Coordinates of C-alpha atoms and ligand atoms in Angstrom, one line a residue:
M1 CA 0.0 0.0 0.0
K2 CA 1.3 3.5 -0.9
H3 CA 1.3 6.4 1.5
S4 CA 1.5 10.0 0.6
T5 CA 3.6 11.5 3.4
K6 CA 6.5 13.5 1.9
S7 CA 8.6 13.8 5.0
S8 CA 12.3 13.7 4.6
N9 CA 12.7 12.5 8.2
R10 CA 13.5 8.9 8.0
L11 CA 12.0 8.0 11.4
V12 CA 8.7 9.6 10.4
Q13 CA 8.8 7.7 7.1
W14 CA 9.6 4.5 8.9
I15 CA 6.7 4.8 11.3
D16 CA 4.3 6.0 8.5
D17 CA 5.2 2.9 6.4
R18 CA 4.0 0.7 9.3
L19 CA 1.3 2.8 10.8
P20 CA 0.3 5.7 8.5
I21 CA -0.6 8.2 11.2
F22 CA 1.4 11.0 9.6
S23 CA -0.3 10.5 6.2
Y24 CA -3.6 10.4 8.0
A25 CA -3.0 13.7 9.8
E26 CA -1.8 15.2 6.6
A27 CA -5.0 14.2 4.7
N28 CA -7.4 15.1 7.5
V29 CA -5.9 18.1 9.3
I30 CA -3.2 19.8 7.1
A31 CA -4.2 19.4 3.5
Y32 CA -7.8 18.7 4.4
P33 CA -9.9 20.5 1.7
T34 CA -12.3 23.0 3.3
P35 CA -14.8 25.4 1.8
K36 CA -13.1 28.8 1.3
N37 CA -16.0 30.8 2.7
L38 CA -16.4 29.5 6.3
N39 CA -17.1 32.4 8.7
Y40 CA -16.5 32.6 12.5
W41 CA -19.6 30.5 13.3
W42 CA -17.5 27.5 12.1
N43 CA -15.1 28.1 15.0
F44 CA -17.3 26.6 17.6
G45 CA -16.8 22.9 16.8
S46 CA -13.1 23.1 17.4
I47 CA -13.6 25.2 20.5
A48 CA -16.0 22.5 21.8
G49 CA -13.3 19.9 21.1
I50 CA -10.7 21.9 23.2
I51 CA -13.1 22.4 26.1
L52 CA -13.8 18.7 26.1
V53 CA -10.1 18.1 26.6
I54 CA -9.9 20.8 29.3
M55 CA -12.8 19.1 31.1
L56 CA -11.2 15.6 30.8
V57 CA -7.8 16.8 32.1
T58 CA -9.2 18.9 35.0
G59 CA -11.7 16.1 35.8
I60 CA -9.0 13.5 36.1
F61 CA -6.9 15.6 38.5
L62 CA -10.0 16.5 40.6
A63 CA -10.8 12.7 40.8
M64 CA -7.4 12.1 42.4
N65 CA -8.6 14.1 45.4
Y66 CA -12.4 13.7 45.4
Q67 CA -14.2 11.2 47.6
P68 CA -17.4 9.7 46.2
N69 CA -18.8 9.1 49.7
A70 CA -21.9 10.9 51.0
D71 CA -20.2 11.4 54.4
V72 CA -17.1 13.2 53.1
A73 CA -17.8 14.3 49.5
F74 CA -18.7 17.9 50.4
A75 CA -15.6 18.2 52.6
S76 CA -13.4 16.6 50.0
V77 CA -14.4 19.3 47.5
E78 CA -13.7 22.1 50.0
R79 CA -10.4 20.5 50.7
I80 CA -9.5 20.5 47.0
V81 CA -10.3 24.2 46.8
R82 CA -8.5 25.2 50.0
D83 CA -5.6 22.8 50.5
V84 CA -4.7 21.0 47.3
N85 CA -2.1 22.8 45.3
Y86 CA -3.9 24.7 42.5
G87 CA -7.0 22.8 43.5
W88 CA -9.1 26.0 43.3
L89 CA -8.0 26.4 39.7
L90 CA -8.8 22.8 38.8
R91 CA -12.3 23.1 40.4
Y92 CA -13.1 26.5 38.9
L93 CA -11.9 25.5 35.5
H94 CA -14.0 22.3 35.6
M95 CA -17.1 24.0 37.1
N96 CA -17.1 27.0 34.7
G97 CA -15.9 24.7 31.9
A98 CA -19.2 22.9 32.1
S99 CA -21.2 26.1 31.5
M100 CA -18.8 27.1 28.8
F101 CA -19.2 23.7 27.1
F102 CA -22.9 24.2 26.9
I103 CA -22.6 27.9 25.7
I104 CA -20.3 26.7 22.9
V105 CA -22.3 23.7 22.0
Y106 CA -25.6 25.7 22.0
I107 CA -24.1 28.2 19.6
H108 CA -22.7 25.3 17.5
M109 CA -26.2 23.7 17.3
F110 CA -28.0 27.0 16.5
R111 CA -25.4 27.6 13.8
G112 CA -26.3 24.2 12.3
M113 CA -29.9 25.1 12.4
Y114 CA -29.4 28.6 10.8
F115 CA -27.3 27.3 7.9
G116 CA -29.2 24.0 7.4
S117 CA -26.1 21.9 8.2
Y118 CA -28.4 19.0 9.3
K119 CA -29.8 18.5 5.8
A120 CA -28.8 15.8 3.3
P121 CA -26.2 14.5 3.1
R122 CA -25.3 15.4 6.7
E123 CA -28.2 13.9 8.6
I124 CA -26.1 11.3 10.5
L125 CA -23.5 13.9 11.4
W126 CA -26.3 15.9 13.0
M127 CA -27.9 12.9 14.7
V128 CA -24.5 11.9 16.2
G129 CA -24.4 15.5 17.4
V130 CA -27.8 15.0 19.2
V131 CA -26.4 11.8 20.9
I132 CA -23.4 13.9 22.0
Y133 CA -25.7 16.5 23.4
L134 CA -27.7 13.8 25.3
A135 CA -24.4 12.4 26.7
M136 CA -23.3 15.9 27.7
M137 CA -26.5 16.4 29.6
A138 CA -26.3 13.1 31.5
T139 CA -22.6 13.8 32.3
A140 CA -23.4 17.4 33.6
F141 CA -26.3 16.2 35.6
M142 CA -24.3 13.5 37.4
G143 CA -21.3 15.8 37.9
Y144 CA -23.5 18.4 39.6
V145 CA -24.5 15.8 42.2
L146 CA -20.9 15.0 43.2
P147 CA -20.1 18.1 45.5
W148 CA -23.0 16.9 47.6
G149 CA -24.4 20.4 48.4
Q150 CA -28.1 21.1 48.9
M151 CA -28.8 21.7 45.2
S152 CA -26.8 18.6 44.3
F153 CA -28.9 16.4 46.6
W154 CA -32.3 18.0 45.9
G155 CA -31.7 18.4 42.1
A156 CA -30.8 14.7 42.0
T157 CA -33.9 13.8 44.0
V158 CA -36.3 15.8 41.9
I159 CA -34.9 14.7 38.5
T160 CA -34.5 11.0 39.4
N161 CA -38.0 11.0 40.8
L162 CA -39.3 12.0 37.3
F163 CA -38.9 8.3 36.3
S164 CA -41.6 7.4 38.9
A165 CA -44.1 8.8 36.4
I166 CA -43.6 5.8 34.2
P167 CA -46.6 3.6 34.7
V168 CA -46.2 0.3 36.6
I169 CA -42.4 0.0 36.7
G170 CA -41.6 3.7 37.4
D171 CA -41.1 3.3 41.2
Y172 CA -38.8 0.3 40.6
I173 CA -36.7 2.2 38.1
V174 CA -36.2 5.0 40.6
V175 CA -35.1 2.6 43.3
W176 CA -32.8 0.9 40.8
I177 CA -31.2 4.2 39.8
W178 CA -30.7 5.3 43.4
G179 CA -29.4 1.9 44.6
G180 CA -31.5 2.3 47.7
F181 CA -34.7 4.0 48.9
S182 CA -33.4 7.6 48.5
V183 CA -30.5 9.5 46.9
D184 CA -27.7 8.3 49.2
M185 CA -24.3 6.6 49.4
P186 CA -24.8 4.2 46.5
T187 CA -26.2 7.0 44.3
I188 CA -23.2 9.3 44.7
N189 CA -20.9 6.3 44.1
R190 CA -22.6 5.2 40.8
F191 CA -23.0 8.8 39.6
F192 CA -19.2 9.3 40.1
V193 CA -18.5 6.1 38.0
W194 CA -20.8 7.3 35.2
H195 CA -19.5 10.8 35.4
Y196 CA -16.0 9.5 34.8
L197 CA -17.1 7.0 32.1
L198 CA -19.4 9.1 30.0
P199 CA -16.8 11.7 28.9
M200 CA -14.7 8.8 27.5
I201 CA -17.8 7.7 25.5
L202 CA -18.2 11.4 24.5
V203 CA -14.7 11.3 23.0
M204 CA -15.6 8.3 20.9
L205 CA -18.8 10.0 19.8
V206 CA -16.8 13.1 18.8
V207 CA -14.5 10.8 16.7
V208 CA -17.6 9.4 14.9
H209 CA -19.0 13.0 14.5
L210 CA -15.8 14.1 12.8
W211 CA -15.7 10.9 10.7
A212 CA -19.1 11.7 9.4
L213 CA -18.1 15.4 8.9
H214 CA -15.2 14.4 6.7
V215 CA -17.2 12.3 4.4
H216 CA -19.1 15.2 2.8
K217 CA -16.9 18.0 4.3
S218 CA -18.2 21.1 6.1
N219 CA -21.4 22.9 4.9
N220 CA -20.8 26.6 4.5
P221 CA -22.6 30.0 5.0
L222 CA -24.1 29.8 1.4
G223 CA -25.3 26.3 2.1
I224 CA -24.5 25.2 -1.5
D225 CA -22.6 22.1 -2.5
I226 CA -18.9 22.0 -3.2
K227 CA -18.6 21.9 -7.0
T228 CA -15.0 22.4 -8.0
P229 CA -11.6 22.2 -6.3
Q230 CA -11.6 26.0 -6.6
D231 CA -14.3 26.2 -3.9
L232 CA -11.8 24.6 -1.4
M233 CA -8.6 25.5 0.4
P234 CA -6.3 23.5 2.7
F235 CA -7.3 23.5 6.4
H236 CA -3.7 24.5 7.4
P237 CA -2.6 27.3 7.7
F238 CA -5.9 29.1 6.9
Y239 CA -8.3 27.5 9.4
T240 CA -5.8 26.5 12.0
I241 CA -5.0 30.2 12.4
K242 CA -8.6 31.2 12.3
D243 CA -9.5 28.5 14.9
L244 CA -6.6 29.6 17.1
F245 CA -7.7 33.2 17.0
G246 CA -11.3 32.2 18.0
L247 CA -9.9 30.0 20.7
G248 CA -7.9 33.0 22.1
I249 CA -11.0 35.1 22.3
F250 CA -13.0 32.3 23.9
M251 CA -10.2 31.7 26.5
I252 CA -10.3 35.4 27.6
F253 CA -14.1 35.0 28.1
F254 CA -13.7 31.7 29.9
L255 CA -10.9 32.7 32.2
F256 CA -12.6 36.0 33.1
F257 CA -15.2 33.9 34.9
V258 CA -12.7 31.5 36.3
F259 CA -10.5 34.2 37.9
F260 CA -13.0 37.0 38.7
Y261 CA -16.5 35.5 39.0
P262 CA -15.9 31.7 39.6
N263 CA -19.4 31.3 41.2
F264 CA -21.3 33.3 38.6
F265 CA -23.0 30.3 37.0
G266 CA -23.4 28.5 40.4
E267 CA -26.1 28.4 43.0
P268 CA -25.2 29.7 46.5
D269 CA -27.3 26.8 48.1
N270 CA -24.7 24.3 46.8
Y271 CA -22.2 25.7 49.4
I272 CA -24.5 24.2 52.1
P273 CA -23.8 20.5 52.7
A274 CA -26.6 18.2 51.5
N275 CA -29.3 17.8 54.1
P276 CA -32.2 15.3 53.4
M277 CA -34.2 16.9 56.2
V278 CA -34.2 20.5 54.8
T279 CA -35.7 21.2 51.3
P280 CA -34.4 24.4 49.8
P281 CA -37.2 26.9 48.9
H282 CA -36.5 26.8 45.2
I283 CA -34.9 23.8 43.6
L284 CA -33.3 24.8 40.3
P285 CA -31.3 22.8 37.8
E286 CA -28.2 24.4 36.2
W287 CA -29.0 27.2 33.7
Y288 CA -28.4 24.9 30.6
F289 CA -31.3 22.7 31.6
L290 CA -33.8 25.5 32.3
P291 CA -35.7 25.5 28.9
F292 CA -36.4 21.8 29.3
Y293 CA -37.3 22.3 33.0
A294 CA -39.8 25.0 31.9
I295 CA -41.3 22.5 29.4
L296 CA -41.5 19.8 32.1
R297 CA -43.4 22.1 34.5
A298 CA -45.7 23.6 31.8
V299 CA -47.6 20.4 31.4
P300 CA -50.1 19.8 34.3
D301 CA -49.7 16.0 34.3
K302 CA -46.5 14.5 35.6
L303 CA -46.1 11.8 33.0
G304 CA -47.1 14.3 30.3
G305 CA -44.5 16.7 31.5
V306 CA -41.8 14.1 31.4
I307 CA -42.8 13.0 27.9
A308 CA -42.8 16.6 26.7
M309 CA -39.4 17.3 28.2
F310 CA -37.8 14.3 26.6
A311 CA -39.7 15.0 23.3
G312 CA -38.2 18.5 23.4
V313 CA -34.7 17.1 23.0
L314 CA -35.6 14.0 20.9
I315 CA -37.4 16.0 18.3
L316 CA -34.0 17.2 17.2
F317 CA -33.3 13.7 15.8
V318 CA -36.0 14.1 13.2
L319 CA -35.2 17.8 12.4
P320 CA -33.6 16.8 9.0
W321 CA -37.0 15.4 7.9
L322 CA -39.2 18.1 9.5
D323 CA -37.6 20.8 7.5
T324 CA -38.8 20.2 3.9
S325 CA -36.9 23.0 2.2
K326 CA -34.3 22.0 -0.4
V327 CA -32.3 25.2 0.4
R328 CA -30.0 25.0 3.3
S329 CA -28.8 28.4 4.4
A330 CA -31.2 30.9 6.1
A331 CA -29.5 33.6 4.1
F332 CA -31.6 32.6 1.1
R333 CA -34.8 31.8 3.0
P334 CA -36.5 35.1 4.1
I335 CA -39.3 33.6 6.1
F336 CA -37.3 30.8 7.7
K337 CA -34.7 33.4 8.8
Q338 CA -37.3 35.3 10.8
L339 CA -38.8 32.1 12.2
F340 CA -35.3 31.0 13.2
W341 CA -34.8 34.1 15.3
I342 CA -38.2 33.8 16.9
F343 CA -37.3 30.2 17.8
V344 CA -34.1 31.4 19.4
A345 CA -36.0 34.0 21.4
D346 CA -38.6 31.3 22.4
C347 CA -35.8 29.0 23.7
L348 CA -34.2 31.9 25.7
F349 CA -37.6 32.8 27.1
L350 CA -38.2 29.2 28.1
G351 CA -34.9 29.3 29.9
W352 CA -35.9 32.5 31.8
L353 CA -39.2 30.9 32.7
G354 CA -37.5 27.7 33.9
A355 CA -36.0 29.8 36.7
R356 CA -39.3 31.4 37.8
P357 CA -41.8 29.8 40.1
A358 CA -44.2 27.5 38.3
E359 CA -47.3 29.5 39.1
G360 CA -49.6 32.4 37.9
I361 CA -48.5 34.3 34.8
Y362 CA -45.2 32.4 34.6
L363 CA -47.1 29.1 34.2
V364 CA -49.3 30.6 31.5
L365 CA -46.3 32.0 29.6
S366 CA -44.4 28.6 30.0
R367 CA -47.4 26.9 28.4
L368 CA -47.5 29.3 25.5
A369 CA -43.7 29.1 24.9
T370 CA -43.8 25.3 25.1
G371 CA -46.6 25.2 22.6
Y372 CA -44.6 27.5 20.3
Y373 CA -41.5 25.3 20.6
F374 CA -43.3 22.3 19.3
F375 CA -45.3 24.3 16.8
H376 CA -42.1 25.5 15.3
F377 CA -40.8 22.0 14.6
M378 CA -44.0 20.2 13.8
V379 CA -46.0 22.8 11.8
L380 CA -43.9 25.8 10.8
L381 CA -40.8 24.0 9.5
P382 CA -42.7 21.5 7.3
L383 CA -45.0 24.2 5.9
V384 CA -42.5 27.0 5.3
G385 CA -40.2 24.6 3.5
K386 CA -43.0 24.0 1.0
L387 CA -44.5 27.5 0.8
E388 CA -41.6 29.8 0.9
K389 CA -39.9 31.2 -2.2
P390 CA -36.1 31.1 -1.6
K391 CA -33.8 33.8 -3.1
P392 CA -31.7 32.7 -6.1
L393 CA -28.6 30.7 -5.0
P394 CA -25.1 31.7 -6.1
S395 CA -23.6 29.4 -8.8
S396 CA -20.6 28.4 -6.7
I397 CA -18.6 29.2 -3.6
F398 CA -15.6 30.3 -5.7
E399 CA -17.8 32.8 -7.7
E400 CA -19.2 34.3 -4.6
V401 CA -15.9 34.6 -2.8
S402 CA -14.3 36.2 -5.9
K403 CA -17.2 38.6 -6.2
N404 CA -16.8 39.7 -2.6
C405 CA -13.1 40.2 -3.1
R406 CA -13.7 42.3 -6.2
T407 CA -16.2 44.5 -4.3
K408 CA -13.8 45.0 -1.5
E409 CA -11.0 46.0 -3.9
D410 CA -13.2 48.6 -5.7
Ligands
LIG501 C1 -18.6 17.6 22.2 C2 -19.3 18.3 21.5 C3 -19.0 18.6 20.0 C4 -17.8 18.7 19.4 C5 -16.4 18.6 20.0 C6 -18.1 18.9 18.0 C7 -17.2 19.1 17.0 C8 -17.4 19.5 15.7 C9 -16.4 20.0 14.8 C10 -14.9 20.2 15.1 C11 -17.0 20.4 13.6 C12 -16.4 21.0 12.4 C13 -16.2 22.5 12.7 C14 -17.6 23.3 12.7 O1 -18.4 23.1 11.8 O2 -17.8 24.0 13.7 C15 -18.4 20.0 13.8 C16 -19.4 20.2 12.9 C17 -20.8 19.9 13.0 N1 -21.4 19.6 14.2 FE1 -20.4 19.3 16.0 N2 -19.5 18.9 17.8 C18 -20.1 18.8 19.0 C19 -21.4 18.7 19.2 C20 -22.4 18.8 18.3 C21 -23.8 18.8 18.5 C22 -24.5 18.7 19.9 C23 -24.5 18.9 17.3 C24 -25.9 19.0 17.0 C25 -26.9 18.5 17.7 C26 -23.5 19.1 16.3 C27 -23.7 19.2 15.0 C28 -22.7 19.5 14.0 C29 -23.0 19.7 12.6 C30 -24.3 19.6 11.9 C31 -21.8 20.0 12.0 C32 -21.5 20.3 10.5 C33 -21.5 21.8 10.4 C34 -21.3 22.3 9.0 O3 -20.5 21.8 8.3 O4 -21.9 23.3 8.7 N3 -22.2 19.0 16.9 N4 -18.6 19.5 15.1

């Protein structure tokens, strides 16, 4: 078998002849042909990858000092922050990193929705993304339980109890998840095990995600297919530099919170050790779950709420088929573009409502916002795709890029 690495280094050549990792990196990272017109919205995938690594590294070092034992878990986290060398940094990077991970991945997902990146032939790429999102949610939920503060304990109690809504077997499932008759010693232990294991599965899922990405290559802001080699340019140095620049800006944002407001995204109640005898006045999940929490509480029936909440995430799997338009990018879809922004506002509004008490006007608004969420997917997207008249598409990426360059020169 012939390999394409052109290295003059004999050791590199020797290794590559036996295990072609250098040719593989050359083909998939260095020379990797990428559309010429990617904008900064295409930075977020690589930032998500970096933050995943930051979470893994800080998590492994935290685990060296953390005790998954209900009697000492809280104290072990305090010890990490106060006594372990740079323990405060490890914890604040990990804690704020979780919020950053969700901010980045939410932008990454909305980018995909705006530019129609989920459409053929990238449906599996998108669906693997949704599996990644589910795995991230499970990981974050279990991680939040580990410091064993009041919110950890009560959040875990409320969320695991949701499974009791399942008819007949619900109560058994809850006991099975807990490993006992309440959230307790066995629960914290198994949550720690899963919290350590799931990120490894996440890494594998990201590999599959990138594999699928490289089959048809990236979509682009115009949403049109790659037609000629002129539409493409090598990933390195053009996008390595652009990604590094974006990463630099992101790190400033991230570290600003780590060093100046480390508890900004947190809940003060979680600095009170878990107490099964005292229920906090407001039990709130982390901010990134709030839109789904609002959906859960909007439905009067418990089982109905649980179904609606899961449906809110799972509907993303069928998004490629709900959107019937042949045109990908919102830039050429005037009606869809407006609906997209209304949908973003609806999600933010749901998030805000998720943190309000489930009563009075908030409950009415939650019901309206939940209704609109599903209306967007199940009615608007299929209809607009059929009825809307898209703007004419450019003939190629190359044409459009050259036109823009000419306009800038004039
Ligand atoms: C650990 C989390 C994730 C990582 C590390 C990751 C990584 C990446 C990377 C590096 C790219 C190429 C660069 C870019 O387009 O930004 C990409 C593309 C993409 N990702 Fe993700 N991703 C993650 C989560 C998700 C999720 C949750 C979804 C959707 C539910 C998703 C959907 C997509 C789609 C559709 C593309 C193709 C975009 C295009 O070419 O226009 N990803 N991802």
